[in-house]
GROMACS .gro file of N, CA and C in nm:
model
  342
    1GLN      N    1   6.833  -4.287   0.637
    1GLN     CA    2   6.794  -4.169   0.721
    1GLN      C    3   6.717  -4.051   0.625
    2VAL      N    4   6.613  -4.023   0.605
    2VAL     CA    5   6.579  -3.946   0.499
    2VAL      C    6   6.619  -3.818   0.457
    3PRO      N    7   6.719  -3.784   0.423
    3PRO     CA    8   6.803  -3.635   0.368
    3PRO      C    9   6.716  -3.527   0.434
    4LEU      N   10   6.602  -3.484   0.340
    4LEU     CA   11   6.479  -3.366   0.379
    4LEU      C   12   6.394  -3.405   0.423
    5VAL      N   13   6.305  -3.348   0.506
    5VAL     CA   14   6.172  -3.375   0.519
    5VAL      C   15   6.098  -3.253   0.531
    6GLU      N   16   5.977  -3.229   0.415
    6GLU     CA   17   5.881  -3.115   0.458
    6GLU      C   18   5.788  -3.128   0.494
    7SER      N   19   5.729  -3.012   0.533
    7SER     CA   20   5.601  -3.023   0.611
    7SER      C   21   5.507  -2.875   0.573
    8GLY      N   22   5.404  -2.888   0.635
    8GLY     CA   23   5.331  -2.772   0.605
    8GLY      C   24   5.212  -2.778   0.499
    9GLY      N   25   5.221  -2.852   0.414
    9GLY     CA   26   5.125  -2.857   0.319
    9GLY      C   27   5.005  -2.853   0.352
   10GLY      N   28   4.909  -2.835   0.258
   10GLY     CA   29   4.758  -2.892   0.289
   10GLY      C   30   4.643  -2.825   0.202
   11LEU      N   31   4.540  -2.796   0.240
   11LEU     CA   32   4.409  -2.779   0.135
   11LEU      C   33   4.376  -2.650   0.186
   12VAL      N   34   4.374  -2.558   0.069
   12VAL     CA   35   4.334  -2.433   0.108
   12VAL      C   36   4.261  -2.334  -0.001
   13GLN      N   37   4.219  -2.271   0.058
   13GLN     CA   38   4.153  -2.183  -0.060
   13GLN      C   39   4.233  -2.082  -0.131
   14VAL      N   40   4.169  -2.044  -0.254
   14VAL     CA   41   4.233  -1.929  -0.331
   14VAL      C   42   4.250  -1.829  -0.286
   15GLY      N   43   4.374  -1.734  -0.257
   15GLY     CA   44   4.395  -1.594  -0.172
   15GLY      C   45   4.468  -1.625  -0.063
   16ASP      N   46   4.469  -1.778   0.023
   16ASP     CA   47   4.500  -1.805   0.114
   16ASP      C   48   4.643  -1.822   0.153
   17SER      N   49   4.728  -1.838   0.235
   17SER     CA   50   4.852  -1.862   0.253
   17SER      C   51   4.931  -1.946   0.338
   18LEU      N   52   5.014  -2.012   0.305
   18LEU     CA   53   5.074  -2.135   0.385
   18LEU      C   54   5.244  -2.123   0.402
   19ASN      N   55   5.263  -2.179   0.495
   19ASN     CA   56   5.384  -2.177   0.530
   19ASN      C   57   5.453  -2.330   0.517
   20LEU      N   58   5.563  -2.348   0.470
   20LEU     CA   59   5.638  -2.449   0.423
   20LEU      C   60   5.773  -2.470   0.477
   21SER      N   61   5.804  -2.549   0.527
   21SER     CA   62   5.955  -2.623   0.615
   21SER      C   63   6.006  -2.699   0.565
   22CYS      N   64   6.131  -2.709   0.579
   22CYS     CA   65   6.223  -2.837   0.528
   22CYS      C   66   6.326  -2.874   0.609
   23THR      N   67   6.328  -2.980   0.675
   23THR     CA   68   6.451  -2.956   0.777
   23THR      C   69   6.543  -3.116   0.696
   24ALA      N   70   6.665  -3.051   0.737
   24ALA     CA   71   6.775  -3.139   0.675
   24ALA      C   72   6.818  -3.221   0.793
   25SER      N   73   6.875  -3.351   0.727
   25SER     CA   74   6.917  -3.475   0.859
   25SER      C   75   7.062  -3.426   0.857
   26THR      N   76   7.128  -3.339   0.791
   26THR     CA   77   7.270  -3.292   0.825
   26THR      C   78   7.284  -3.148   0.840
   27SER      N   79   7.370  -3.113   0.836
   27SER     CA   80   7.427  -2.947   0.846
   27SER      C   81   7.429  -2.867   0.753
   28ILE      N   82   7.342  -2.789   0.703
   28ILE     CA   83   7.325  -2.723   0.554
   28ILE      C   84   7.391  -2.565   0.569
   29SER      N   85   7.509  -2.536   0.686
   29SER     CA   86   7.543  -2.424   0.696
   29SER      C   87   7.652  -2.392   0.535
   30ARG      N   88   7.702  -2.522   0.510
   30ARG     CA   89   7.785  -2.531   0.376
   30ARG      C   90   7.765  -2.540   0.263
   31VAL      N   91   7.590  -2.558   0.275
   31VAL     CA   92   7.542  -2.590   0.111
   31VAL      C   93   7.524  -2.469   0.043
   32TYR      N   94   7.561  -2.442  -0.066
   32TYR     CA   95   7.558  -2.261  -0.124
   32TYR      C   96   7.403  -2.256  -0.164
   33SER      N   97   7.365  -2.339  -0.212
   33SER     CA   98   7.191  -2.314  -0.250
   33SER      C   99   7.087  -2.412  -0.196
   34MET      N  100   6.998  -2.399  -0.142
   34MET     CA  101   6.883  -2.466  -0.089
   34MET      C  102   6.736  -2.402  -0.168
   35ASP      N  103   6.700  -2.546  -0.228
   35ASP     CA  104   6.570  -2.507  -0.317
   35ASP      C  105   6.430  -2.550  -0.312
   36TRP      N  106   6.343  -2.500  -0.366
   36TRP     CA  107   6.205  -2.522  -0.317
   36TRP      C  108   6.160  -2.557  -0.478
   37TYR      N  109   6.137  -2.687  -0.538
   37TYR     CA  110   6.039  -2.688  -0.642
   37TYR      C  111   5.910  -2.743  -0.637
   38ARG      N  112   5.858  -2.757  -0.729
   38ARG     CA  113   5.683  -2.815  -0.720
   38ARG      C  114   5.662  -2.861  -0.851
   39GLN      N  115   5.583  -2.977  -0.833
   39GLN     CA  116   5.551  -3.076  -0.984
   39GLN      C  117   5.387  -3.058  -0.941
   40ALA      N  118   5.359  -3.037  -1.058
   40ALA     CA  119   5.200  -3.069  -1.039
   40ALA      C  120   5.176  -3.183  -1.158
   41PRO      N  121   5.030  -3.212  -1.140
   41PRO     CA  122   5.022  -3.344  -1.205
   41PRO      C  123   5.021  -3.335  -1.383
   42GLY      N  124   5.079  -3.399  -1.434
   42GLY     CA  125   5.112  -3.400  -1.592
   42GLY      C  126   5.225  -3.321  -1.591
   43LYS      N  127   5.298  -3.235  -1.509
   43LYS     CA  128   5.389  -3.152  -1.559
   43LYS      C  129   5.539  -3.185  -1.505
   44GLN      N  130   5.627  -3.129  -1.557
   44GLN     CA  131   5.745  -3.137  -1.501
   44GLN      C  132   5.792  -3.069  -1.367
   45ARG      N  133   5.846  -3.129  -1.284
   45ARG     CA  134   5.921  -3.071  -1.181
   45ARG      C  135   5.974  -2.900  -1.217
   46GLU      N  136   5.942  -2.833  -1.140
   46GLU     CA  137   5.993  -2.690  -1.194
   46GLU      C  138   6.082  -2.617  -1.060
   47LEU      N  139   6.144  -2.540  -1.088
   47LEU     CA  140   6.201  -2.472  -0.959
   47LEU      C  141   6.117  -2.351  -0.941
   48VAL      N  142   6.087  -2.358  -0.801
   48VAL     CA  143   6.037  -2.250  -0.750
   48VAL      C  144   6.102  -2.113  -0.684
   49ALA      N  145   6.194  -2.187  -0.617
   49ALA     CA  146   6.281  -2.052  -0.550
   49ALA      C  147   6.401  -2.105  -0.489
   50ARG      N  148   6.485  -2.024  -0.481
   50ARG     CA  149   6.618  -2.072  -0.415
   50ARG      C  150   6.696  -1.979  -0.350
   51ILE      N  151   6.752  -2.012  -0.249
   51ILE     CA  152   6.845  -1.928  -0.168
   51ILE      C  153   6.971  -1.962  -0.132
   52ALA      N  154   7.037  -1.894  -0.172
   52ALA     CA  155   7.201  -1.905  -0.128
   52ALA      C  156   7.261  -1.852   0.008
   53ASN      N  157   7.345  -1.920   0.024
   53ASN     CA  158   7.414  -1.897   0.193
   53ASN      C  159   7.452  -1.785   0.267
   54THR      N  160   7.454  -1.697   0.124
   54THR     CA  161   7.454  -1.562   0.114
   54THR      C  162   7.358  -1.476   0.165
   55GLY      N  163   7.255  -1.527   0.164
   55GLY     CA  164   7.105  -1.482   0.121
   55GLY      C  165   7.068  -1.451   0.025
   56GLY      N  166   7.140  -1.411  -0.101
   56GLY     CA  167   7.079  -1.399  -0.208
   56GLY      C  168   6.962  -1.518  -0.260
   57THR      N  169   6.848  -1.478  -0.328
   57THR     CA  170   6.719  -1.547  -0.342
   57THR      C  171   6.716  -1.543  -0.516
   58TYR      N  172   6.654  -1.669  -0.551
   58TYR     CA  173   6.570  -1.629  -0.687
   58TYR      C  174   6.416  -1.695  -0.656
   59TYR      N  175   6.336  -1.598  -0.740
   59TYR     CA  176   6.186  -1.668  -0.769
   59TYR      C  177   6.180  -1.689  -0.891
   60SER      N  178   6.070  -1.796  -0.937
   60SER     CA  179   6.060  -1.825  -1.088
   60SER      C  180   5.962  -1.685  -1.088
   61ASN      N  181   5.922  -1.657  -1.210
   61ASN     CA  182   5.824  -1.577  -1.215
   61ASN      C  183   5.680  -1.590  -1.197
   62SER      N  184   5.638  -1.685  -1.164
   62SER     CA  185   5.509  -1.735  -1.146
   62SER      C  186   5.472  -1.691  -1.024
   63VAL      N  187   5.602  -1.676  -0.926
   63VAL     CA  188   5.542  -1.659  -0.778
   63VAL      C  189   5.625  -1.564  -0.693
   64VAL      N  190   5.677  -1.484  -0.809
   64VAL     CA  191   5.777  -1.357  -0.767
   64VAL      C  192   5.654  -1.255  -0.697
   65GLY      N  193   5.713  -1.219  -0.601
   65GLY     CA  194   5.582  -1.111  -0.540
   65GLY      C  195   5.495  -1.190  -0.411
   66ARG      N  196   5.478  -1.307  -0.423
   66ARG     CA  197   5.404  -1.361  -0.370
   66ARG      C  198   5.456  -1.492  -0.232
   67PHE      N  199   5.566  -1.559  -0.303
   67PHE     CA  200   5.614  -1.669  -0.249
   67PHE      C  201   5.755  -1.561  -0.183
   68PHE      N  202   5.805  -1.642  -0.058
   68PHE     CA  203   5.916  -1.586  -0.030
   68PHE      C  204   5.969  -1.678   0.060
   69ILE      N  205   6.145  -1.719   0.034
   69ILE     CA  206   6.219  -1.821   0.062
   69ILE      C  207   6.318  -1.795   0.198
   70SER      N  208   6.324  -1.870   0.290
   70SER     CA  209   6.431  -1.831   0.385
   70SER      C  210   6.504  -1.953   0.436
   71ARG      N  211   6.608  -1.928   0.539
   71ARG     CA  212   6.657  -2.021   0.560
   71ARG      C  213   6.722  -1.995   0.720
   72GLU      N  214   6.756  -2.096   0.782
   72GLU     CA  215   6.792  -2.112   0.926
   72GLU      C  216   6.925  -2.205   0.927
   73ASN      N  217   7.035  -2.177   0.937
   73ASN     CA  218   7.110  -2.281   0.923
   73ASN      C  219   7.149  -2.318   1.023
   74ALA      N  220   7.103  -2.279   1.127
   74ALA     CA  221   7.121  -2.311   1.281
   74ALA      C  222   7.032  -2.414   1.295
   75ALA      N  223   6.916  -2.438   1.231
   75ALA     CA  224   6.812  -2.537   1.261
   75ALA      C  225   6.809  -2.660   1.139
   76ASN      N  226   6.926  -2.650   1.061
   76ASN     CA  227   6.932  -2.688   0.964
   76ASN      C  228   6.770  -2.688   0.832
   77THR      N  229   6.744  -2.580   0.867
   77THR     CA  230   6.545  -2.543   0.812
   77THR      C  231   6.572  -2.456   0.671
   78ILE      N  232   6.491  -2.464   0.608
   78ILE     CA  233   6.449  -2.373   0.502
   78ILE      C  234   6.294  -2.377   0.500
   79TYR      N  235   6.223  -2.252   0.467
   79TYR     CA  236   6.111  -2.218   0.487
   79TYR      C  237   6.053  -2.149   0.312
   80LEU      N  238   5.913  -2.180   0.325
   80LEU     CA  239   5.886  -2.078   0.157
   80LEU      C  240   5.719  -2.059   0.232
   81ARG      N  241   5.725  -1.904   0.229
   81ARG     CA  242   5.607  -1.865   0.294
   81ARG      C  243   5.547  -1.818   0.143
   82MET      N  244   5.427  -1.896   0.114
   82MET     CA  245   5.300  -1.857   0.029
   82MET      C  246   5.216  -1.790   0.045
   83ASN      N  247   5.206  -1.646  -0.022
   83ASN     CA  248   5.114  -1.562   0.007
   83ASN      C  249   5.015  -1.568  -0.145
   84ASP      N  250   4.891  -1.538  -0.130
   84ASP     CA  251   4.779  -1.513  -0.207
   84ASP      C  252   4.772  -1.625  -0.328
   85LEU      N  253   4.734  -1.751  -0.250
   85LEU     CA  254   4.778  -1.860  -0.325
   85LEU      C  255   4.694  -1.882  -0.447
   86LYS      N  256   4.728  -1.947  -0.552
   86LYS     CA  257   4.613  -1.978  -0.676
   86LYS      C  258   4.625  -2.085  -0.702
   87ALA      N  259   4.496  -2.102  -0.789
   87ALA     CA  260   4.481  -2.251  -0.820
   87ALA      C  261   4.596  -2.345  -0.873
   88GLU      N  262   4.675  -2.259  -0.955
   88GLU     CA  263   4.775  -2.299  -1.048
   88GLU      C  264   4.894  -2.318  -0.937
   89ASP      N  265   4.882  -2.306  -0.832
   89ASP     CA  266   4.995  -2.309  -0.713
   89ASP      C  267   4.952  -2.456  -0.689
   90THR      N  268   4.877  -2.549  -0.745
   90THR     CA  269   4.839  -2.678  -0.643
   90THR      C  270   4.961  -2.745  -0.712
   91ALA      N  271   5.032  -2.837  -0.649
   91ALA     CA  272   5.125  -2.891  -0.681
   91ALA      C  273   5.176  -2.984  -0.576
   92VAL      N  274   5.266  -3.088  -0.590
   92VAL     CA  275   5.341  -3.130  -0.466
   92VAL      C  276   5.486  -3.035  -0.469
   93TYR      N  277   5.529  -3.032  -0.307
   93TYR     CA  278   5.641  -2.912  -0.328
   93TYR      C  279   5.752  -3.013  -0.281
   94TYR      N  280   5.893  -2.999  -0.306
   94TYR     CA  281   6.006  -3.082  -0.279
   94TYR      C  282   6.092  -2.966  -0.240
   95CYS      N  283   6.170  -3.004  -0.144
   95CYS     CA  284   6.281  -2.945  -0.096
   95CYS      C  285   6.398  -3.019  -0.159
   96HIS      N  286   6.509  -2.900  -0.188
   96HIS     CA  287   6.615  -2.999  -0.281
   96HIS      C  288   6.743  -2.913  -0.236
   97TYR      N  289   6.889  -2.997  -0.256
   97TYR     CA  290   7.027  -2.910  -0.239
   97TYR      C  291   7.111  -3.010  -0.297
   98LYS      N  292   7.205  -2.978  -0.350
   98LYS     CA  293   7.302  -3.085  -0.435
   98LYS      C  294   7.417  -3.041  -0.363
   99LYS      N  295   7.499  -3.134  -0.351
   99LYS     CA  296   7.639  -3.183  -0.272
   99LYS      C  297   7.719  -3.276  -0.303
  100ILE      N  298   7.751  -3.263  -0.425
  100ILE     CA  299   7.811  -3.402  -0.472
  100ILE      C  300   7.709  -3.461  -0.579
  101ARG      N  301   7.572  -3.494  -0.514
  101ARG     CA  302   7.464  -3.518  -0.581
  101ARG      C  303   7.360  -3.488  -0.498
  102ASP      N  304   7.235  -3.516  -0.579
  102ASP     CA  305   7.143  -3.410  -0.555
  102ASP      C  306   7.035  -3.503  -0.415
  103TYR      N  307   6.987  -3.407  -0.339
  103TYR     CA  308   6.909  -3.460  -0.212
  103TYR      C  309   6.757  -3.402  -0.210
  104TRP      N  310   6.678  -3.486  -0.223
  104TRP     CA  311   6.540  -3.464  -0.236
  104TRP      C  312   6.449  -3.490  -0.086
  105GLY      N  313   6.366  -3.423  -0.079
  105GLY     CA  314   6.278  -3.465   0.043
  105GLY      C  315   6.126  -3.533  -0.044
  106GLN      N  316   6.084  -3.602   0.046
  106GLN     CA  317   5.946  -3.674  -0.023
  106GLN      C  318   5.834  -3.588  -0.077
  107GLY      N  319   5.847  -3.472  -0.038
  107GLY     CA  320   5.762  -3.413  -0.092
  107GLY      C  321   5.623  -3.352   0.001
  108THR      N  322   5.572  -3.239  -0.030
  108THR     CA  323   5.463  -3.246   0.046
  108THR      C  324   5.334  -3.154  -0.028
  109GLN      N  325   5.228  -3.190  -0.034
  109GLN     CA  326   5.097  -3.174  -0.127
  109GLN      C  327   5.027  -3.044  -0.082
  110VAL      N  328   5.040  -2.976  -0.165
  110VAL     CA  329   4.967  -2.805  -0.168
  110VAL      C  330   4.861  -2.810  -0.254
  111THR      N  331   4.691  -2.798  -0.235
  111THR     CA  332   4.590  -2.789  -0.302
  111THR      C  333   4.522  -2.678  -0.259
  112VAL      N  334   4.521  -2.589  -0.361
  112VAL     CA  335   4.475  -2.497  -0.329
  112VAL      C  336   4.298  -2.479  -0.425
  113SER      N  337   4.182  -2.435  -0.358
  113SER     CA  338   4.077  -2.478  -0.409
  113SER      C  339   4.006  -2.366  -0.444
  114SER      N  340   3.946  -2.333  -0.568
  114SER     CA  341   3.889  -2.250  -0.608
  114SER      C  342   3.719  -2.247  -0.572
   0.00000   0.00000   0.00000
């Protein structure tokens, strides 16, 4: 069973918005932090946003003020609202959490065309 399934990626224009979703196959209510990472071609995977089950959030400098992470524990789902997309946001976006070991989704492609 795939532990995490992302959806919502696609091809958009510069300045557009997208909403990503990630649904876990098990309850996330006791998972302290849930993350969105991204990996652009030829680059290392980087942390984009993180949300704790207390509601606290973290954003990388490159997305602060444009991206917003949220979680819905009852639905075992986290979201990433991406506004004012830029060409440099083009990447595969991955959902992640760690509970004893790392759990990753298969990724969803986001392509921002200029």
